[in-house]
XYZ file of C-alpha atoms in Angstrom:
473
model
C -50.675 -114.957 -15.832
C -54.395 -114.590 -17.690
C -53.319 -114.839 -21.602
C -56.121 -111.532 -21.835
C -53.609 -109.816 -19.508
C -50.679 -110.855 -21.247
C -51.522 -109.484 -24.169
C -52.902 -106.365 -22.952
C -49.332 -106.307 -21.129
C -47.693 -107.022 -24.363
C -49.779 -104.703 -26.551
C -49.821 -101.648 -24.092
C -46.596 -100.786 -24.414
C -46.802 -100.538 -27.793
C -47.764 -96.868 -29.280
C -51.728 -96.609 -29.884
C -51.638 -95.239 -33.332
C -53.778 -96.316 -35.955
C -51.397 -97.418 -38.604
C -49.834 -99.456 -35.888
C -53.076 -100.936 -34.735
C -53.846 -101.756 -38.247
C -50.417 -103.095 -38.808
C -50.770 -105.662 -35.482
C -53.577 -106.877 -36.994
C -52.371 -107.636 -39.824
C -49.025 -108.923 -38.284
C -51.615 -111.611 -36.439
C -53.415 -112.882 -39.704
C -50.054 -113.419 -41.082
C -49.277 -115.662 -37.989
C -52.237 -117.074 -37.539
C -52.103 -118.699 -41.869
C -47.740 -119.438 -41.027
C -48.966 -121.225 -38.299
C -51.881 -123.528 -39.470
C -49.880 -124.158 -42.676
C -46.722 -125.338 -40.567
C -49.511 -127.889 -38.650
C -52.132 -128.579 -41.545
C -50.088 -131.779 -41.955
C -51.564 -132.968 -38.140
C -55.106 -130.566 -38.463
C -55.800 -132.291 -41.398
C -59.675 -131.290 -42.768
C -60.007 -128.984 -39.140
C -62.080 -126.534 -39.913
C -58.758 -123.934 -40.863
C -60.987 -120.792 -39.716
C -60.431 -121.845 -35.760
C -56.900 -121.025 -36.329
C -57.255 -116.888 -37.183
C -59.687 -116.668 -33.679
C -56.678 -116.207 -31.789
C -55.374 -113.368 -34.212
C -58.978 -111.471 -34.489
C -59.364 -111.178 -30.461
C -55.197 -109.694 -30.391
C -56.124 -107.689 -33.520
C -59.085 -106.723 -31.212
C -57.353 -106.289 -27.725
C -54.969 -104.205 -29.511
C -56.871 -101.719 -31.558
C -61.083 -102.326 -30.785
C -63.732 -102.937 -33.199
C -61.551 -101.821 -36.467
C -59.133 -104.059 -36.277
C -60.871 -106.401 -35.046
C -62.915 -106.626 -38.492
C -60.038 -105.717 -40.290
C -58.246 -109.185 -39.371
C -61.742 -111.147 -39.489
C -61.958 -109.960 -42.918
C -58.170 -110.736 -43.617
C -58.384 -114.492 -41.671
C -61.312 -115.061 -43.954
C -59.991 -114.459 -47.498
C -56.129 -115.965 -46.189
C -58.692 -118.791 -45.394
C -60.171 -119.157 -48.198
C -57.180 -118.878 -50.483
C -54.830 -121.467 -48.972
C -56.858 -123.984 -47.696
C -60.149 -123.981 -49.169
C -60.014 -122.936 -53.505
C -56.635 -125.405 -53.744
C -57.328 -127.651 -55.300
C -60.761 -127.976 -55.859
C -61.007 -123.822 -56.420
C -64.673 -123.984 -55.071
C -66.334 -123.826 -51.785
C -68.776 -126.446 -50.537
C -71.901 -125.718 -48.841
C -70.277 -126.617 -45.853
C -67.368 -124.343 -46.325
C -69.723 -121.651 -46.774
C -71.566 -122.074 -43.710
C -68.147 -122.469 -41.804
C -67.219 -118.758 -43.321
C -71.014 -117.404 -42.309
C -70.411 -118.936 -38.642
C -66.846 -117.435 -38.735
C -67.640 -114.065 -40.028
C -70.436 -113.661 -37.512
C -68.015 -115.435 -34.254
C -65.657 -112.340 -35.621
C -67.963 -110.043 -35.594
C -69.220 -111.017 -32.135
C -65.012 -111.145 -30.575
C -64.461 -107.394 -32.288
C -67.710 -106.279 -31.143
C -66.599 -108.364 -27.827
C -63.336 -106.701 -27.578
C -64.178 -103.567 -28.407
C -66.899 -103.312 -25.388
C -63.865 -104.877 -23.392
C -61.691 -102.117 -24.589
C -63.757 -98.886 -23.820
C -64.473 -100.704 -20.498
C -60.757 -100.808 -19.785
C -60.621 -97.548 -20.848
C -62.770 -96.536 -18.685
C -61.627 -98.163 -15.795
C -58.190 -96.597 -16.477
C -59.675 -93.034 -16.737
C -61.359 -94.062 -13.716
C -57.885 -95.175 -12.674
C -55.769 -92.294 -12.973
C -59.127 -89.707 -11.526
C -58.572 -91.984 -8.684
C -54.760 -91.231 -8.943
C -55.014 -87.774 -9.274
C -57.852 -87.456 -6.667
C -55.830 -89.430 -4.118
C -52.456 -87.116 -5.328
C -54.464 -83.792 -4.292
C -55.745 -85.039 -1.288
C -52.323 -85.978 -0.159
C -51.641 -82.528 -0.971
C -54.228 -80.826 0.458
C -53.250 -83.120 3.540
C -49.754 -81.988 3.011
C -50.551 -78.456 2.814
C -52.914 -78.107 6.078
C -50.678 -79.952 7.948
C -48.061 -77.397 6.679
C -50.976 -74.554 7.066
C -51.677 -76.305 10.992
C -47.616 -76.059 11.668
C -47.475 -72.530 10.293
C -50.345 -71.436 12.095
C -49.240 -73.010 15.761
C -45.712 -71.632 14.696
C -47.405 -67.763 13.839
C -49.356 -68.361 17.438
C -46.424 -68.882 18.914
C -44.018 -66.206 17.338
C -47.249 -63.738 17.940
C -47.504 -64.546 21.450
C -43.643 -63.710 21.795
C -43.720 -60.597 20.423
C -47.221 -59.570 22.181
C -45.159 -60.598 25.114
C -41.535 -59.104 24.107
C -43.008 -55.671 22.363
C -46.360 -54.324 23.765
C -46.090 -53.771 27.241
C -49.724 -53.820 28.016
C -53.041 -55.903 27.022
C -56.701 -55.262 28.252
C -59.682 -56.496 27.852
C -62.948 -54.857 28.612
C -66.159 -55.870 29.255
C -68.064 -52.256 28.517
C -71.287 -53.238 30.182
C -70.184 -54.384 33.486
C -66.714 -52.324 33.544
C -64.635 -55.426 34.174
C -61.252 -55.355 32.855
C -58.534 -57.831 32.615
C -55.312 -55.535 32.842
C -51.792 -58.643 31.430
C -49.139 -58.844 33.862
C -46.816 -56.596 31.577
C -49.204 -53.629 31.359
C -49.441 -53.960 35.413
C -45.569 -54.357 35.754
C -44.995 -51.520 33.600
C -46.108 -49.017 35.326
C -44.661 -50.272 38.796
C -47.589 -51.627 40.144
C -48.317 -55.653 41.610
C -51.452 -57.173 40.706
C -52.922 -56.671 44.150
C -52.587 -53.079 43.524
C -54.705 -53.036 40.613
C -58.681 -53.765 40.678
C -59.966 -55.599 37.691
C -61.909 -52.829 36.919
C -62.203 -49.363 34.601
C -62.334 -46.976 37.291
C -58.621 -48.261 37.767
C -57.647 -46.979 34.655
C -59.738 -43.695 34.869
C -58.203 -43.001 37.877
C -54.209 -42.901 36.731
C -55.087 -41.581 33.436
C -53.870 -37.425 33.229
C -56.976 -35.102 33.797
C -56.120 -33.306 31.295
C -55.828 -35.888 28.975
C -59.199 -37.341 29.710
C -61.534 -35.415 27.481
C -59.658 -36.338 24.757
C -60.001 -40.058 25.056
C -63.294 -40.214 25.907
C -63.729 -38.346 22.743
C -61.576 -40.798 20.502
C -63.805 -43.715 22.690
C -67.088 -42.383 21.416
C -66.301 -41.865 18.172
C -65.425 -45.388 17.716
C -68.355 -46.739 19.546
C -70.276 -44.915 17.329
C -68.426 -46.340 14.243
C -66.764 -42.743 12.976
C -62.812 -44.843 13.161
C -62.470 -48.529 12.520
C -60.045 -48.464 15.869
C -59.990 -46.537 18.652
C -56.605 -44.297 18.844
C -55.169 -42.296 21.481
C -52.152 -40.656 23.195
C -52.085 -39.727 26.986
C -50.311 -39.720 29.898
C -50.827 -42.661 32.925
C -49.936 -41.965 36.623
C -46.868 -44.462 37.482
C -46.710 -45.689 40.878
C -44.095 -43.626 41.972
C -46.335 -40.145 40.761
C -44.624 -39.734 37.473
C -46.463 -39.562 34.341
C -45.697 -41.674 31.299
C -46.870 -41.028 27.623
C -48.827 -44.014 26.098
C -50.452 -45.169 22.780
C -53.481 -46.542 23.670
C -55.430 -48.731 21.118
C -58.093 -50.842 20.372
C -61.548 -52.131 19.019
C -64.717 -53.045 19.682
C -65.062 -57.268 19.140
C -68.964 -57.161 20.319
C -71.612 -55.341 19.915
C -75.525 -56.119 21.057
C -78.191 -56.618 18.670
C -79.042 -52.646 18.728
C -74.919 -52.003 17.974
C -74.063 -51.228 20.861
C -70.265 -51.938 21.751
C -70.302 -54.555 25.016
C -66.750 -55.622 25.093
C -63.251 -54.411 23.327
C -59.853 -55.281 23.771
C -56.468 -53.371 23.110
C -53.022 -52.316 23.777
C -51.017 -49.891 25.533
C -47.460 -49.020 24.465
C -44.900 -46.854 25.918
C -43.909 -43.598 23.741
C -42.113 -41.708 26.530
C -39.236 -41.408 24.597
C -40.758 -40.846 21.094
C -42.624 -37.765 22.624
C -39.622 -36.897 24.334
C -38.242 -36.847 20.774
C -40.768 -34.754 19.300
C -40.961 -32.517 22.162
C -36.784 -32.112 21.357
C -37.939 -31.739 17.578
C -40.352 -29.509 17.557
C -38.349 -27.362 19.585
C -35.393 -27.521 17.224
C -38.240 -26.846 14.641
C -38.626 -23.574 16.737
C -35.087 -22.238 16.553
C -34.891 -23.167 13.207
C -38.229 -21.130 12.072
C -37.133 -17.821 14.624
C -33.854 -18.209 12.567
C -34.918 -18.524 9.567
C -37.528 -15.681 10.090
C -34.962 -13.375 11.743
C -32.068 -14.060 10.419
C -29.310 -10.872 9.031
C -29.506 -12.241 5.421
C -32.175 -13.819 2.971
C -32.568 -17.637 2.868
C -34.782 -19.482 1.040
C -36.238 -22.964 0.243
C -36.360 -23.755 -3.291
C -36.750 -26.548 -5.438
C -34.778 -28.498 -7.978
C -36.479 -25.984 -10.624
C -35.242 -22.769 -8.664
C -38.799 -22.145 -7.801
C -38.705 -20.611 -4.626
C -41.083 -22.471 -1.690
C -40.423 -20.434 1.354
C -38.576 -17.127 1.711
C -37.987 -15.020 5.025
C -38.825 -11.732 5.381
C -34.930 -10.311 5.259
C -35.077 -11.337 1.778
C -38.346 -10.101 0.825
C -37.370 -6.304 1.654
C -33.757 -6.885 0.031
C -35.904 -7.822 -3.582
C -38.973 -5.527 -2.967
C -40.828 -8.722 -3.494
C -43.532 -10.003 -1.430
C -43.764 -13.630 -0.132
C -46.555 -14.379 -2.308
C -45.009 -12.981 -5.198
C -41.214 -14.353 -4.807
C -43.591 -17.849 -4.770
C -44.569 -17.343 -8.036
C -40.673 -16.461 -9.599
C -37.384 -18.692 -9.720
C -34.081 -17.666 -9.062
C -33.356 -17.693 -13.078
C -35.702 -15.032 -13.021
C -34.234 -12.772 -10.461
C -30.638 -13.631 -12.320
C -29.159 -10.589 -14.142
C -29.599 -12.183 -17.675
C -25.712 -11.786 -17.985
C -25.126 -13.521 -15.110
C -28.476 -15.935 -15.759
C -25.805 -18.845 -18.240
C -23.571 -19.057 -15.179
C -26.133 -19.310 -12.545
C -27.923 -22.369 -14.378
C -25.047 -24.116 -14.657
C -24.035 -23.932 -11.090
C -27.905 -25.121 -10.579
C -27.534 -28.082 -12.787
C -24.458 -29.270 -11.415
C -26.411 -29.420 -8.013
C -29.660 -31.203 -8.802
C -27.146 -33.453 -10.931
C -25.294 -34.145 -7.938
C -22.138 -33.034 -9.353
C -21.835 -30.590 -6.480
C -22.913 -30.464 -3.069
C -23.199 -26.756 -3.170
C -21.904 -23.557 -4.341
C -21.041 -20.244 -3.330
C -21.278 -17.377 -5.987
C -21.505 -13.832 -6.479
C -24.611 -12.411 -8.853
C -26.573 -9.549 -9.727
C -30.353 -10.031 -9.136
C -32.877 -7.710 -10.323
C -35.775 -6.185 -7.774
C -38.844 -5.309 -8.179
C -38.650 -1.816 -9.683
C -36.022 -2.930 -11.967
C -32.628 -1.536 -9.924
C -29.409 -4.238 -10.191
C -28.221 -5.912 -6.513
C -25.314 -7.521 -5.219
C -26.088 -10.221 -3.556
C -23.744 -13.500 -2.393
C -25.871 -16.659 -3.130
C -24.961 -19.702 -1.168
C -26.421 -22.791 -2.228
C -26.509 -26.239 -0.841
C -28.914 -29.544 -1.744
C -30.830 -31.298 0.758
C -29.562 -34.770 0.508
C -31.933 -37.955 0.106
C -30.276 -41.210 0.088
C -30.016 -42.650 -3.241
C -32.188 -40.156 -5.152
C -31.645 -36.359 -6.508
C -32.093 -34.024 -4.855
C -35.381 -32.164 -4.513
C -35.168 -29.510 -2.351
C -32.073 -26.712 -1.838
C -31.505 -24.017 0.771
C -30.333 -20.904 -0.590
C -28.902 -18.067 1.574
C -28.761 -14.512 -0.070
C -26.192 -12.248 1.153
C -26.413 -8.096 0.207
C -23.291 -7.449 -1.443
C -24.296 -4.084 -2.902
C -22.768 -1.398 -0.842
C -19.447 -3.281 -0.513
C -19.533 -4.250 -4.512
C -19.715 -0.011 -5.084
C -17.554 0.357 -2.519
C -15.149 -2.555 -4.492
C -15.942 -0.145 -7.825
C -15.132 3.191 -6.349
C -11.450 1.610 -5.014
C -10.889 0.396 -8.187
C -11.652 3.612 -9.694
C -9.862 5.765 -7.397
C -6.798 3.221 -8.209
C -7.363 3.535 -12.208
C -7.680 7.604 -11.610
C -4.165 7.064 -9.698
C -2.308 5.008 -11.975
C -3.289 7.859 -14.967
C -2.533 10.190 -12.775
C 0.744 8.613 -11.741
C 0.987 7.759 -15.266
C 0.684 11.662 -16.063
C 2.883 12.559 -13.734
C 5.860 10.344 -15.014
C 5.048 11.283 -18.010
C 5.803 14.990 -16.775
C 8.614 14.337 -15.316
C 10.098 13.206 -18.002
C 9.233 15.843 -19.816
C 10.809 18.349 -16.860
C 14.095 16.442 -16.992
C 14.310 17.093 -20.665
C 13.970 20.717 -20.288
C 16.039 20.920 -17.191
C 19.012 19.253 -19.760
C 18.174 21.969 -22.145
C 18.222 24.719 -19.528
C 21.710 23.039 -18.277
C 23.063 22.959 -21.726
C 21.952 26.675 -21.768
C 23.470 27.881 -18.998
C 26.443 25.880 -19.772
C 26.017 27.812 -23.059
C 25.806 31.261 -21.203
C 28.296 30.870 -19.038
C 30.999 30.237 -21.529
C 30.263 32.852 -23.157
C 30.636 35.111 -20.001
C 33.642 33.663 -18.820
C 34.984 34.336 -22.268
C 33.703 37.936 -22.549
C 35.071 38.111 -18.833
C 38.794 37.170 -20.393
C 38.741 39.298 -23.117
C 37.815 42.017 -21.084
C 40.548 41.324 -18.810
C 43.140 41.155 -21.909
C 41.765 44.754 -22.797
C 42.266 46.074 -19.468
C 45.792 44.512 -19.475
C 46.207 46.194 -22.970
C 45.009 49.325 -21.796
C 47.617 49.240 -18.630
C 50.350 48.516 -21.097
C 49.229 51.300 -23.234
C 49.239 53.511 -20.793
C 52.548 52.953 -19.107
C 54.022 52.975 -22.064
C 52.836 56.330 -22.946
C 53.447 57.345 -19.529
C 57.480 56.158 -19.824
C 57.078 58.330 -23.566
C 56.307 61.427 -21.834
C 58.606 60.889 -19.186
């Protein structure tokens, strides 16, 4: 191995700080003087500054041009010390033109090294740019392949689904009316591909008349660059004479140099069934409206506030409200204020989602200020995983059976007083029926005695009279 890439072996993995740089160089000068005093004996008079070349180009290799003259200027006074002042303590013309042709072959090695080290450092800068350069282009080579295999593998998943979910592709060539119809679109509507001409008047033909105004409509206004894709639903003759719904879509992809659209390409999809849906829903939709509208009671859409969104006519004329106006109130506000504490709470359990819904009997006020019974029925439109916003109230007239409650229940409190009254005068009665016993008892007695006594004075009379009767006879 070169002894310059030894060292540079040796002093590269050492840490490139400057005390440490500093410190090598000294570290050298100290070797250099051990050595050439352990072999002065065999140098003899050798010139001694020879030996402390070797430490100034390592002093030099391992920290550039500082240390470099750092360990000239070292090698020259260690020099000078042991082997030139002992023991003649003076220096020789001779000596002194050594030390002037050493300083200056130091200088030259740290100016030497120092060029050799900024080189190197350059060519290791160099080195790792090359690296790094060679690092991202494996990368970017990495990631295109990676962007080549993710694009053939999107190509392929895309012409799956094309081929799995839209039934039909076409491509038209506006100017000459050529259109290329994919074997799905054909097969979908029940034809074979000798029944169907490669051109527009094709599709013209099975698409519904009344549908057709429409679509040329939604055609030209994306020629003419009103839609960024043309959109539109109609109906296509099967073969068998039915009529199926479709989505049709699709855009221009060129134009002419005056903008004028000379070939676009799109899709047709099947929505049969989604119409059929909304046909279904909208029709629900209807029931629900002529029930809402016509219903026997008052219902109402409010919101998690109580603000009221839609209200039906039956409960407009039960309030004296009109729509516009109920729109404008909440229920709080129609709430008899001492009913209004209970009625919030049953709210706030319901937008809290304590409750599903409530049923409650209230007093609301109308519109010229008269109190209502009314039976409020109240139920939250469930989202999933949210409050609810919306609530459907239905508003019951209580009134007439609420007086009729009130009358019964004062008829029955007039009857218990009455009843009430009438025990109490029949207790009464008995007590004066006792004392009219107890007088009669009374009043008899006394007859019966008077009765006695009379009898005893009628017996006495008898007596008294027979015995006068026996005196005179």
């Amino acid at each position: 191995m070169p002894a310059g890439a030894l060292i540079d072996r040796i002093l590269g993995r050492m840490p490139q700080s400057l005390p440490l740089q500093y410190g090598a160089a000294a570290l050298a000068v100290i070797g250099a003087t051990g050595l050439r005093l352990l072999f002065n004996p065999l140098l003899g008079d050798t010139v001694p500054f020879i030996t402390y070349f070797f430490a100034i180009t390592v002093a030099g290799w391992a920290g550039g041009a500082g240390p470099a003259v750092f360990a000239v200027i070292g090698s020259a006074i260690a020099a000078i010390y042991f082997f030139y002042l002992p023991p003649v303590h003076t220096l020789d013309p001779h000596a002194l033109t050594a030390l002037a042709i050493f300083m200056a072959m130091g200088g030259l090695i740290a100016v030497t090294c120092e060029a050799m080290k900024q080189a190197q450092r350059r060519a290791e800068q160099q080195a790792r740019l090359l690296t790094e350069h060679g690092r991202s282009l494996e990368r970017h080579m990495a990631e295109l392949t990676q962007h080549k295999q993710s694009l053939d593998k999107s190509e392929r998943r895309l012409a799956h689904a094309l081929d799995a979910t839209v039934e039909g592709l076409w491509d038209w060539n506006i100017r000459t009316g050529e259109v290329f119809f994919s074997r799905r679109w054909i097969e979908s509507l029940g034809y074979s591909a000798d029944d169907v001409p490669p051109h527009i008047s094709f599709w013209e033909d099975i698409v519904h008349p009344d549908d057709m105004l429409r679509l040329r409509a939604a055609l030209q206004a994306h020629w003419e660059g009103h839609t960024p894709m043309y959109q539109c639903e109609n109906r296509l003759r099967m073969k068998t004479g039915e009529y199926r719904w479709n989505l049709d879509r699709g855009k221009v992809v060129e134009r002419d140099a005056e903008g004028k659209p000379l070939r676009m390409v799109g899709t047709d999809t099947d929505i049969t069934e989604r119409k059929q849906v909304e046909i279904m829903l909208r029709e629900s939709e209807q029931r629900l409206r002529a029930m809402f509208d016509q219903a026997a009671v008052g219902i109402a859409l409010v919101d998690a506030k109580g603000r009221f969104l839609e209200t039906n006519d039956k409960l407009c004329d039960l309030l004296g409200y009109g729509p516009n106006e109920l729109h404008e109130l909440t229920c709080a506000d129609l709430t008899h204020p001492d009913d209004r504490p209970k009625h919030c709470a049953l709210m706030k359990g319901l937008v809290g989602g304590d409750n599903r819904d409530y049923v409650a009997e209230t007093r609301y006020i109308r519109r010229d200020g008269s109190e209502t019974w009314v039976n409020v029925a109240m139920a939250a439109l469930l989202r999933r995983d949210a409050p609810p916003e919306k609530l459907v109230a239905i508003i019951q007239d209580i009134d007439a059976r609420k007086r009729a409650e009130q009358l019964l229940h004062d008829g029955e409190t007039a009857l218990r007083k009455t009843v009430a009254d009438l025990e109490a005068s029949r207790s009464t009665l008995q007590d004066k029926v006792h004392e009219l016993e107890m007088f009669h008892d009374l009043v008899v007695g006394r007859e019966l005695k008077l009765i006695q006594m009379e009898k005893e004075v009628q017996k006495l009379r008898a007596e008294r009279t027979r015995s006068q009767q026996r005196e005179r006879s």
